[in-house]
Coordinates of C-alpha atoms and ligand atoms in Angstrom, one line a residue:
M79 CA -185.9 67.7 6.7
L80 CA -189.8 68.6 6.2
D81 CA -190.6 67.0 3.1
F82 CA -192.4 69.8 1.6
K83 CA -193.4 67.8 -1.6
K84 CA -195.1 65.3 0.6
T85 CA -196.9 68.0 2.5
A86 CA -198.2 69.3 -1.0
S87 CA -198.9 65.9 -2.2
Q88 CA -201.3 65.5 0.8
L89 CA -203.1 68.7 -0.1
I90 CA -203.4 67.9 -3.9
A91 CA -204.6 64.1 -2.7
R92 CA -207.5 66.1 -1.2
E93 CA -208.5 67.6 -4.6
V94 CA -207.9 64.8 -7.1
D95 CA -209.2 61.1 -6.5
S96 CA -207.8 59.6 -9.4
M97 CA -204.3 59.2 -8.4
T98 CA -202.4 58.1 -5.2
I99 CA -200.4 59.7 -3.0
Q100 CA -197.2 58.0 -4.3
E101 CA -198.4 58.8 -8.0
I102 CA -198.7 62.6 -6.8
Y103 CA -195.9 62.7 -5.1
D104 CA -194.0 61.5 -8.4
A105 CA -195.8 63.8 -10.6
F106 CA -194.1 66.9 -8.9
E107 CA -191.8 69.1 -10.9
V108 CA -189.5 71.9 -10.2
P109 CA -190.8 75.1 -11.5
K110 CA -189.2 76.4 -14.4
F111 CA -188.3 79.8 -12.7
T112 CA -188.0 80.3 -9.1
Q113 CA -190.5 83.0 -9.3
M114 CA -193.3 80.6 -9.8
G115 CA -192.4 78.9 -6.7
D116 CA -190.7 75.7 -5.2
L117 CA -193.2 73.0 -6.6
A118 CA -195.3 72.5 -9.4
F119 CA -198.0 69.9 -9.8
P120 CA -198.9 69.3 -13.6
C121 CA -202.5 69.2 -14.5
F122 CA -202.4 67.9 -18.4
K123 CA -203.2 64.2 -17.8
F124 CA -206.9 65.3 -16.3
A125 CA -207.8 67.4 -19.1
K126 CA -209.1 64.5 -21.2
V127 CA -211.7 62.8 -18.3
Q128 CA -212.6 66.2 -17.2
R129 CA -213.1 67.6 -20.2
K130 CA -211.8 70.7 -19.1
S131 CA -208.4 72.6 -19.8
P132 CA -205.2 71.7 -17.8
N133 CA -205.2 75.7 -17.2
I134 CA -208.8 75.4 -15.9
I135 CA -208.0 72.3 -13.6
A136 CA -205.0 74.0 -12.3
E137 CA -206.7 77.1 -11.4
E138 CA -209.5 75.4 -9.5
I139 CA -207.4 73.2 -7.6
S140 CA -205.2 75.9 -6.4
K141 CA -208.3 78.1 -5.6
S142 CA -209.6 75.4 -3.1
I143 CA -206.2 74.7 -1.4
E144 CA -205.9 77.4 1.2
S145 CA -202.4 78.7 2.1
N146 CA -201.2 77.7 5.4
E147 CA -198.0 78.1 7.6
I148 CA -196.1 76.0 5.3
F149 CA -197.3 77.1 1.7
E150 CA -197.6 81.0 1.9
K151 CA -198.8 80.9 -1.7
I152 CA -200.6 78.5 -4.0
T153 CA -201.0 79.5 -7.7
S154 CA -201.8 78.1 -10.9
E155 CA -200.0 78.9 -14.2
G156 CA -200.0 77.0 -17.7
G157 CA -201.8 73.9 -16.4
Y158 CA -199.7 73.6 -13.5
V159 CA -200.5 74.3 -9.5
N160 CA -197.5 76.2 -8.2
F161 CA -196.5 75.8 -4.2
T162 CA -194.4 78.7 -2.6
I163 CA -193.1 77.4 0.3
S164 CA -193.0 80.3 3.3
K165 CA -189.6 81.6 3.1
A166 CA -188.6 81.8 6.7
I167 CA -189.4 78.1 6.8
L168 CA -187.8 77.3 3.6
A169 CA -184.7 79.0 4.6
K170 CA -184.5 76.8 7.9
E171 CA -185.0 73.5 6.5
V172 CA -182.7 74.1 3.6
L173 CA -179.8 75.6 5.6
L174 CA -180.0 73.4 8.7
N175 CA -180.4 70.3 6.4
I176 CA -177.3 71.0 4.3
E177 CA -175.2 71.8 7.8
S178 CA -176.3 68.5 9.0
Q179 CA -175.6 66.7 5.7
K180 CA -172.4 68.5 5.0
D181 CA -170.3 66.4 2.4
F182 CA -173.4 64.1 2.0
Y183 CA -176.0 67.0 0.9
G184 CA -177.6 66.2 -2.2
S185 CA -176.7 62.4 -2.1
S186 CA -179.4 59.7 -2.2
N187 CA -180.1 56.1 -1.3
I188 CA -181.9 55.2 -4.0
G189 CA -178.6 52.9 -5.1
A190 CA -178.4 51.0 -1.8
G191 CA -177.8 47.1 -2.6
K192 CA -177.5 47.5 -6.0
T193 CA -174.3 47.5 -8.2
A194 CA -173.6 50.0 -11.1
I195 CA -170.8 49.5 -13.4
V196 CA -169.5 52.2 -14.8
E197 CA -166.9 51.7 -17.8
F198 CA -164.9 54.9 -18.9
S199 CA -161.6 56.1 -20.3
S200 CA -160.8 52.6 -22.0
T201 CA -157.5 53.9 -23.8
N202 CA -155.4 51.7 -26.0
I203 CA -152.3 50.4 -24.9
A204 CA -149.2 51.9 -27.1
K205 CA -151.3 54.5 -28.3
P206 CA -151.5 58.2 -27.3
F207 CA -153.8 59.4 -24.3
H208 CA -154.9 62.2 -26.4
I209 CA -157.3 65.2 -26.1
G210 CA -160.1 63.0 -27.6
H211 CA -159.8 60.9 -24.4
I212 CA -160.5 63.6 -21.9
R213 CA -163.9 62.8 -22.6
S214 CA -164.8 59.5 -21.8
T215 CA -162.2 59.8 -18.9
M216 CA -164.1 62.9 -17.4
I217 CA -167.5 62.2 -18.2
G218 CA -167.3 58.5 -16.9
N219 CA -165.2 59.8 -13.9
S220 CA -167.9 62.2 -12.8
L221 CA -170.9 59.5 -13.4
Y222 CA -168.7 57.2 -11.3
R223 CA -168.8 59.7 -8.5
I224 CA -172.3 60.7 -9.0
Y225 CA -173.6 56.9 -8.7
K226 CA -171.4 56.5 -5.8
F227 CA -173.3 59.6 -4.4
M228 CA -176.4 57.6 -5.0
N229 CA -175.3 54.9 -2.8
Y230 CA -174.7 52.4 -5.5
D231 CA -171.8 50.2 -4.9
T232 CA -170.3 51.4 -8.1
V233 CA -167.1 49.6 -9.5
G234 CA -165.2 51.6 -12.1
I235 CA -163.6 49.5 -15.2
N236 CA -161.1 50.4 -17.6
H237 CA -161.6 48.8 -20.4
L238 CA -158.0 48.7 -21.8
G239 CA -157.6 48.2 -25.4
D240 CA -154.5 45.7 -24.8
Y241 CA -155.5 43.2 -27.3
G242 CA -155.7 42.5 -31.1
T243 CA -153.6 41.9 -34.0
Q244 CA -151.9 45.4 -33.6
F245 CA -150.0 43.9 -30.7
G246 CA -148.4 41.0 -33.2
K247 CA -147.3 44.3 -35.5
L248 CA -145.6 45.9 -32.4
I249 CA -143.8 42.8 -31.2
V250 CA -142.5 42.3 -34.9
A251 CA -141.5 46.1 -35.3
F252 CA -139.8 45.9 -31.7
K253 CA -137.9 43.1 -32.7
L254 CA -136.8 44.6 -36.0
W255 CA -136.0 48.1 -35.2
G256 CA -136.9 48.5 -31.4
D257 CA -134.7 49.7 -28.5
K258 CA -135.9 49.0 -24.8
E259 CA -134.3 52.1 -23.6
T260 CA -135.7 54.4 -25.8
I261 CA -138.9 53.0 -25.3
E262 CA -138.9 53.2 -21.9
N263 CA -137.4 56.7 -21.7
D264 CA -140.7 57.9 -23.6
P265 CA -143.0 54.7 -24.1
I266 CA -146.0 55.9 -25.8
P267 CA -144.4 58.4 -28.8
E268 CA -141.7 55.6 -29.4
L269 CA -144.1 52.4 -29.7
L270 CA -146.2 54.9 -31.8
K271 CA -143.2 55.4 -34.1
L272 CA -142.7 51.6 -34.3
Y273 CA -145.9 51.2 -35.1
V274 CA -146.1 54.0 -37.9
K275 CA -142.9 52.3 -39.3
F276 CA -144.4 49.0 -39.3
H277 CA -147.1 50.2 -41.7
E278 CA -144.8 52.0 -44.2
E279 CA -142.7 48.7 -44.1
A280 CA -145.4 46.5 -44.5
E281 CA -146.5 48.2 -47.6
K282 CA -143.2 47.5 -49.6
N283 CA -143.1 44.2 -47.9
P284 CA -146.1 42.2 -47.2
V285 CA -144.3 39.1 -45.4
L286 CA -144.3 41.4 -42.3
D287 CA -148.1 41.3 -41.9
E288 CA -148.1 37.7 -42.1
E289 CA -145.4 37.6 -39.3
A290 CA -147.5 39.9 -37.3
R291 CA -150.2 37.5 -37.3
Q292 CA -148.2 34.6 -36.5
W293 CA -146.8 36.7 -33.4
F294 CA -150.2 37.5 -32.5
T295 CA -151.5 33.6 -32.7
K296 CA -148.3 33.1 -30.4
L297 CA -149.7 35.6 -28.0
E298 CA -153.0 34.1 -27.8
N299 CA -151.3 30.9 -27.4
N300 CA -149.3 32.2 -24.3
D301 CA -145.9 31.7 -26.0
T302 CA -143.6 33.0 -23.4
E303 CA -141.6 35.6 -25.4
A304 CA -144.7 37.1 -27.0
Y305 CA -146.3 37.5 -23.6
E306 CA -143.6 39.3 -22.1
L307 CA -143.2 41.7 -24.3
W308 CA -146.8 42.2 -24.6
K309 CA -146.9 42.5 -20.9
W310 CA -144.0 44.9 -21.0
I311 CA -145.4 47.3 -23.7
R312 CA -148.5 47.3 -21.6
D313 CA -146.7 47.9 -18.2
E314 CA -145.0 50.7 -19.9
S315 CA -148.0 52.4 -21.5
L316 CA -149.8 52.0 -18.2
K317 CA -147.1 54.3 -16.3
E318 CA -147.7 56.8 -18.8
F319 CA -151.6 56.5 -18.4
N320 CA -151.5 56.5 -14.8
R321 CA -149.4 60.0 -14.9
V322 CA -152.4 61.5 -16.5
Y323 CA -154.8 59.6 -14.4
T324 CA -153.4 61.1 -11.0
L325 CA -153.3 64.2 -12.7
L326 CA -156.7 64.1 -13.2
D327 CA -157.3 62.4 -10.0
V328 CA -159.5 59.8 -11.5
H329 CA -159.3 56.1 -10.2
F330 CA -160.7 52.9 -11.4
D331 CA -161.3 49.9 -9.3
S332 CA -160.4 47.6 -12.2
F333 CA -158.1 47.6 -15.2
A334 CA -159.3 44.3 -17.0
G335 CA -159.2 45.0 -20.5
E336 CA -159.7 43.3 -23.5
S337 CA -157.0 40.6 -22.9
F338 CA -158.7 39.6 -19.5
Y339 CA -161.5 38.2 -21.7
S340 CA -159.2 36.2 -23.9
D341 CA -159.7 32.6 -22.1
K342 CA -163.2 33.9 -21.6
M343 CA -164.2 33.7 -25.0
P344 CA -164.6 29.9 -26.0
A345 CA -167.3 29.5 -23.6
V346 CA -169.1 32.5 -25.1
L347 CA -168.8 31.2 -28.7
T348 CA -170.2 27.7 -27.5
E349 CA -172.9 29.4 -25.7
L350 CA -173.5 31.8 -28.9
R351 CA -173.6 28.6 -31.1
E352 CA -176.2 26.7 -28.8
S353 CA -178.4 29.4 -28.5
G354 CA -178.4 29.1 -32.2
V355 CA -177.7 33.0 -32.9
L356 CA -174.3 32.4 -34.7
V357 CA -174.2 31.4 -38.5
K358 CA -171.6 30.4 -40.5
D359 CA -170.8 32.7 -43.4
A360 CA -167.6 31.9 -45.8
G361 CA -165.5 30.4 -43.0
A362 CA -166.2 33.0 -40.6
E363 CA -169.2 33.1 -37.9
I364 CA -171.6 36.0 -37.9
V365 CA -175.1 37.0 -36.1
D366 CA -177.7 38.3 -38.6
L367 CA -179.2 41.2 -37.2
S368 CA -181.4 42.2 -40.5
E369 CA -184.7 41.4 -38.5
H370 CA -183.6 44.5 -36.2
N371 CA -182.2 46.8 -39.2
M372 CA -178.6 46.4 -38.6
P373 CA -175.8 44.9 -40.5
P374 CA -174.5 41.8 -39.7
A375 CA -172.0 41.3 -36.5
L376 CA -168.9 39.4 -37.4
I377 CA -167.8 37.1 -34.3
T378 CA -165.0 35.1 -35.4
K379 CA -162.7 35.6 -38.3
K380 CA -162.1 33.0 -40.9
D381 CA -158.9 32.1 -39.0
G382 CA -160.8 31.3 -35.8
S383 CA -159.3 34.7 -34.1
S384 CA -162.0 37.2 -31.9
L385 CA -162.8 40.5 -32.8
Y386 CA -163.5 43.7 -30.5
I387 CA -167.3 42.8 -30.6
T388 CA -166.6 39.1 -29.4
R389 CA -164.6 40.4 -26.3
D390 CA -167.1 43.0 -25.6
L391 CA -169.8 40.2 -25.4
A392 CA -167.4 38.1 -23.0
A393 CA -167.0 41.0 -21.0
A394 CA -170.8 41.7 -20.4
I395 CA -171.3 37.8 -19.4
Y396 CA -168.2 38.2 -17.1
R397 CA -169.6 41.3 -15.5
K398 CA -173.0 40.0 -14.8
N399 CA -171.9 36.7 -13.2
H400 CA -168.8 38.3 -11.4
Y401 CA -170.7 41.5 -10.3
N402 CA -174.4 40.9 -10.8
F403 CA -174.8 44.6 -11.8
Y404 CA -178.0 46.3 -11.8
K405 CA -176.7 48.8 -14.3
N406 CA -173.9 48.3 -16.8
I407 CA -172.5 51.7 -18.3
Y408 CA -170.3 52.3 -21.0
V409 CA -169.2 55.7 -21.6
V410 CA -167.9 55.7 -25.2
G411 CA -168.2 58.0 -28.1
A412 CA -171.1 58.1 -30.5
Q413 CA -169.1 56.7 -33.2
Q414 CA -169.4 53.5 -31.7
Q415 CA -173.4 53.6 -31.5
L416 CA -173.9 50.6 -33.9
H417 CA -171.4 48.5 -31.9
F418 CA -172.9 48.9 -29.0
K419 CA -176.4 48.5 -30.6
Q420 CA -175.3 45.2 -32.1
W421 CA -174.1 43.6 -29.2
F422 CA -176.6 44.7 -26.9
K423 CA -179.1 43.0 -29.3
I424 CA -177.2 39.9 -29.4
I425 CA -177.3 39.4 -25.5
E426 CA -181.0 39.8 -25.7
M427 CA -181.2 37.2 -28.6
M428 CA -179.0 34.8 -26.1
G429 CA -182.1 35.2 -23.8
H430 CA -180.3 37.3 -21.3
E431 CA -183.0 39.5 -19.8
W432 CA -180.2 41.8 -18.5
A433 CA -179.4 43.2 -21.8
K434 CA -181.9 46.1 -20.7
D435 CA -179.7 46.9 -18.0
C436 CA -176.8 47.8 -20.2
V437 CA -176.5 51.5 -21.1
H438 CA -174.3 53.0 -23.9
V439 CA -173.6 56.8 -22.6
E440 CA -172.5 58.3 -25.9
F441 CA -171.0 61.8 -26.7
G442 CA -169.8 64.0 -29.4
T443 CA -166.4 64.9 -30.6
V444 CA -163.8 67.4 -29.2
S445 CA -161.7 69.4 -31.5
L446 CA -159.4 72.1 -30.9
E447 CA -159.6 76.0 -31.3
E448 CA -156.9 76.8 -33.9
G449 CA -153.7 77.8 -32.6
S450 CA -154.7 77.3 -29.0
L451 CA -152.1 74.7 -28.5
S452 CA -148.8 74.9 -29.7
T453 CA -147.7 71.6 -28.0
R454 CA -148.2 69.3 -30.6
R455 CA -146.3 66.1 -30.7
G456 CA -146.6 65.2 -34.2
K457 CA -149.9 65.4 -35.5
I458 CA -151.4 64.6 -32.1
V459 CA -152.4 66.3 -29.2
F460 CA -151.5 64.8 -25.8
L461 CA -154.0 65.6 -23.1
E462 CA -151.2 65.8 -20.5
D463 CA -149.8 68.3 -22.8
V464 CA -152.8 70.5 -22.5
L465 CA -153.3 70.1 -18.7
N466 CA -149.6 70.9 -18.1
K467 CA -150.1 73.9 -20.3
A468 CA -153.4 74.6 -18.2
V469 CA -151.4 74.3 -14.7
E470 CA -148.6 76.4 -16.0
Q471 CA -150.8 79.3 -17.3
T472 CA -152.7 79.3 -14.2
A473 CA -149.3 79.3 -12.1
K474 CA -148.8 82.9 -14.1
I475 CA -151.9 84.2 -13.1
I476 CA -151.4 83.3 -9.5
E477 CA -148.4 84.6 -9.4
E478 CA -149.7 88.1 -10.9
K479 CA -152.7 88.1 -8.7
N480 CA -151.7 86.6 -5.5
P481 CA -147.8 85.9 -5.3
N482 CA -148.1 85.3 -1.3
L483 CA -150.7 82.4 -1.6
E484 CA -149.7 79.3 0.3
N485 CA -149.8 75.9 -1.6
K486 CA -149.3 77.8 -4.9
E487 CA -148.6 74.9 -7.0
E488 CA -151.5 72.8 -5.7
V489 CA -153.6 75.4 -6.2
A490 CA -152.5 75.8 -9.6
K491 CA -152.9 72.2 -10.5
A492 CA -156.6 72.3 -8.9
V493 CA -157.5 75.2 -11.0
G494 CA -155.5 74.5 -14.0
V495 CA -156.7 70.8 -14.6
G496 CA -160.2 71.8 -13.0
A497 CA -160.5 74.8 -15.8
V498 CA -160.1 72.1 -18.6
V499 CA -162.4 69.5 -17.1
F500 CA -165.1 72.1 -16.5
Q501 CA -165.1 72.8 -19.9
E502 CA -165.3 69.5 -20.8
L503 CA -168.4 68.9 -18.6
S504 CA -170.4 72.0 -19.5
N505 CA -172.3 71.1 -22.6
N506 CA -174.8 68.2 -22.9
R507 CA -172.5 65.3 -23.8
I508 CA -174.0 64.5 -26.9
K509 CA -172.9 68.1 -28.6
D510 CA -169.5 68.4 -29.9
Y511 CA -167.5 71.3 -28.8
T512 CA -164.3 73.1 -29.6
F513 CA -161.9 73.3 -26.8
S514 CA -160.3 76.7 -25.8
L515 CA -157.6 76.9 -23.3
E516 CA -158.0 80.9 -23.1
K517 CA -161.7 80.7 -22.5
T518 CA -161.4 77.7 -20.1
L519 CA -158.8 79.8 -17.7
S520 CA -161.1 82.8 -17.5
F521 CA -162.1 84.1 -14.0
E522 CA -165.0 85.7 -15.5
G523 CA -167.9 83.9 -17.3
E524 CA -169.0 80.2 -16.8
T525 CA -165.9 78.7 -15.9
G526 CA -164.1 76.4 -13.3
P527 CA -162.0 79.2 -12.2
Y528 CA -165.1 81.3 -11.9
V529 CA -166.8 78.7 -9.6
Q530 CA -163.7 77.5 -7.5
Y531 CA -163.2 81.3 -7.0
T532 CA -166.5 81.7 -5.8
H533 CA -166.2 78.8 -3.3
A534 CA -162.8 80.4 -1.9
R535 CA -164.3 83.7 -1.4
A536 CA -167.0 82.1 0.7
C537 CA -164.2 80.1 2.6
S538 CA -162.3 83.5 3.4
V539 CA -165.6 85.4 4.5
L540 CA -166.0 82.4 7.1
K541 CA -162.6 82.3 8.2
K542 CA -162.8 86.2 8.8
A543 CA -165.6 85.8 10.8
N544 CA -164.1 82.9 13.2
E545 CA -166.4 81.0 15.1
Y546 CA -169.9 81.3 15.0
S547 CA -172.6 79.2 16.2
L548 CA -175.7 77.5 14.6
E549 CA -177.8 78.2 17.5
N550 CA -181.3 80.4 17.6
I551 CA -180.7 81.5 13.9
N552 CA -183.4 84.3 13.1
F553 CA -184.7 82.8 9.9
D554 CA -186.7 85.6 9.1
L555 CA -183.8 87.8 8.4
L556 CA -183.1 85.6 5.3
T557 CA -186.0 86.2 3.7
D558 CA -185.3 89.2 1.4
E559 CA -185.2 88.2 -2.5
R560 CA -181.5 87.8 -3.0
S561 CA -181.1 85.6 -0.2
I562 CA -184.0 83.5 -0.7
E563 CA -183.1 83.2 -4.3
V564 CA -180.0 81.7 -3.3
I565 CA -181.5 79.4 -0.8
R566 CA -184.2 78.2 -3.6
I567 CA -181.2 77.3 -5.6
L568 CA -179.8 75.1 -2.7
N569 CA -182.8 73.4 -2.4
K570 CA -182.5 71.9 -5.8
F571 CA -179.2 70.5 -5.5
P572 CA -180.7 67.0 -4.4
E573 CA -182.9 66.9 -7.5
I574 CA -180.1 68.2 -9.5
T575 CA -178.1 65.1 -8.8
M576 CA -180.5 62.7 -9.3
L577 CA -181.4 64.2 -12.7
A578 CA -177.8 63.9 -13.6
A579 CA -177.6 60.3 -12.5
E580 CA -180.9 59.6 -14.6
K581 CA -179.9 61.3 -17.6
Y582 CA -176.0 60.0 -17.4
E583 CA -175.4 64.0 -17.7
P584 CA -172.5 65.7 -15.7
S585 CA -173.3 68.9 -17.3
I586 CA -176.3 69.4 -15.3
V587 CA -174.2 69.5 -12.1
T588 CA -171.8 71.8 -13.9
R589 CA -174.4 74.5 -15.1
Y590 CA -176.0 73.9 -11.5
T591 CA -172.8 74.8 -9.8
V592 CA -172.3 78.1 -12.3
N593 CA -176.1 79.1 -11.3
L594 CA -175.5 78.9 -8.0
A595 CA -172.2 80.7 -7.9
Q596 CA -173.6 83.4 -10.0
E597 CA -176.7 83.9 -7.8
F598 CA -174.4 84.0 -4.6
N599 CA -172.3 86.5 -6.2
H600 CA -175.3 88.8 -6.7
F601 CA -176.2 88.0 -3.0
Y602 CA -172.7 89.2 -1.8
H603 CA -172.7 92.0 -4.1
D604 CA -175.6 93.6 -2.7
N605 CA -175.0 92.4 0.8
S606 CA -172.4 92.8 3.6
I607 CA -171.7 89.5 5.6
I608 CA -170.2 90.9 8.5
T609 CA -172.1 93.5 9.9
D610 CA -172.7 95.4 13.2
D611 CA -175.6 93.3 13.8
A612 CA -174.5 90.3 15.4
E613 CA -177.9 88.5 14.7
L614 CA -178.0 89.4 11.1
T615 CA -174.5 88.5 10.7
K616 CA -175.2 84.9 12.0
A617 CA -177.9 84.3 9.7
R618 CA -176.2 85.6 6.7
L619 CA -172.8 83.4 7.7
L620 CA -174.9 80.4 8.1
L621 CA -175.9 80.7 4.6
V622 CA -172.4 81.4 3.1
D623 CA -171.7 78.2 5.0
A624 CA -174.3 76.4 3.0
V625 CA -173.3 77.8 -0.4
R626 CA -169.7 77.0 0.2
Q627 CA -170.7 73.3 1.0
T628 CA -173.0 72.8 -1.9
I629 CA -170.5 74.4 -4.5
K630 CA -168.0 72.1 -2.9
N631 CA -170.4 69.1 -3.3
G632 CA -171.0 70.0 -6.9
L633 CA -167.5 70.2 -7.8
Y634 CA -166.5 67.0 -6.3
L635 CA -169.4 65.7 -8.6
I636 CA -167.6 66.7 -11.6
G637 CA -164.3 66.0 -10.8
L638 CA -163.1 69.2 -9.3
K639 CA -161.5 70.1 -6.3
A640 CA -162.5 73.0 -4.4
P641 CA -159.3 75.1 -3.0
E642 CA -159.8 76.8 0.0
K643 CA -157.7 79.9 -1.0
M644 CA -156.9 81.0 -4.5
Ligands
LIG216 N1 -160.6 51.2 -26.3 C1 -161.9 51.4 -27.3 C2 -161.4 52.5 -28.2 O1 -160.4 53.6 -28.0 C3 -162.9 52.0 -26.4 C4 -163.5 50.7 -25.6 C5 -164.8 51.1 -25.2 N2 -165.3 50.3 -24.5 C6 -166.0 48.9 -25.0 N3 -166.3 48.0 -24.1 N4 -166.1 48.6 -26.1 O2 -162.0 52.7 -29.2

């Protein structure tokens, strides 16, 4: 494909001597509004040296560049030089490029030869997989897909919470009150009951706490009975978690959780002590972080046992040695900001320059709209229940609107689950949001079903047209305002995916798919695709196909399926 940016950079380079072509190339932005053009070159940095306002500089540059075959218009506005690509050329380049790249349209090679770790979901064994977990799970899943799309060797890790003193408690509770069969029938809720009961009983009888500590020590020392029980609890929990992951179409390359690092801790502690970072504090060991304006980090307890943060240090060092990552990404809620800041700093204090490659991708909380869910088990809303409910309601809608649809069940799943995921990824991740099942499932407005439906509509038009060829398309027929607006948005997709990767922000892709769907629907509303004019039909079908492909790619990157019929 023609590199428009490169051509524009060459034109700018003739007018500007203080920047290299590459610097110019990198400085280009996408104009805020498509009416301003396709490429914008900012002139703010020249203002000081030239003692002129950016507006005037941009105007002068734009006046001295003549429009040509590729750029039909070169103007200036607000300190930018704006380039408008000739419509027919733009249409041709963009559409043929999408046709040739297909499922890879929007991808990039920037990650080639580099490893990116995306740690996400990281649920806790024997605890509910609740609605709150959708955030790390789906933001992480999307980043995993986006990084793969950028050609990174991507490793998805579920850092399971499968270690810690609570397992001592669970073992004690199970031995006292538990029943194997009851648990295997409904693992998480039953294990949760045991856990709750333990706490109630331990309040009356503190001996239980002591016993729990002993069982955890046994577990740390590889006692067979402790290990078998722990493993059974882990396996049962994973069975339930995997059901949800399957429903969500989420996959991991590794389930190395906290327990995986239990035997890797001593070496890390030695390294910490030798690097002089660790100090004794009333029998425990801490890292003093006062110089960095943070509270001290507790690394080992008085009884020598390790903590959550110790396991994170061990995990990061292991990952560096094992994967030699270029980037080590953690998708974890904003409540843990201090925790991550602390241990990133400790890694740096240990002399590991790669501390800078560790990234905490934080996010806000999700709460539920009152009354939107009647499926509470106890006080907790299980994610699986929410997803099932969304699928159920979608199935009802399909039954009303399109009872003869093939693969009804599969479509209901793709749309129902997709709707929940789409809403989850619609806002900037750092924002808190309120989940609403009703809003989610609407076929109008900025929802998953709306975008999926637009995709299905494009598929059905293409199907109706049967065969069509890409030969000898007359791109002048796609230069009207509606068509070109769609094409401009299509053209933005590669920048959008890049930006989403850079900012660790799936919502950029989500909102893009809405924007594309809306613009396409305007086009569709105003134009017949299949007309008596064969040449026009052919050109429009190409546009429809490019939209279909790009929506599909976008939905894939946020973890949604794109059914061909709805
Ligand atoms: N299991 C932890 C929790 O539920 C999240 C783990 C986050 N990842 C990490 N490497 N600390 O809070």
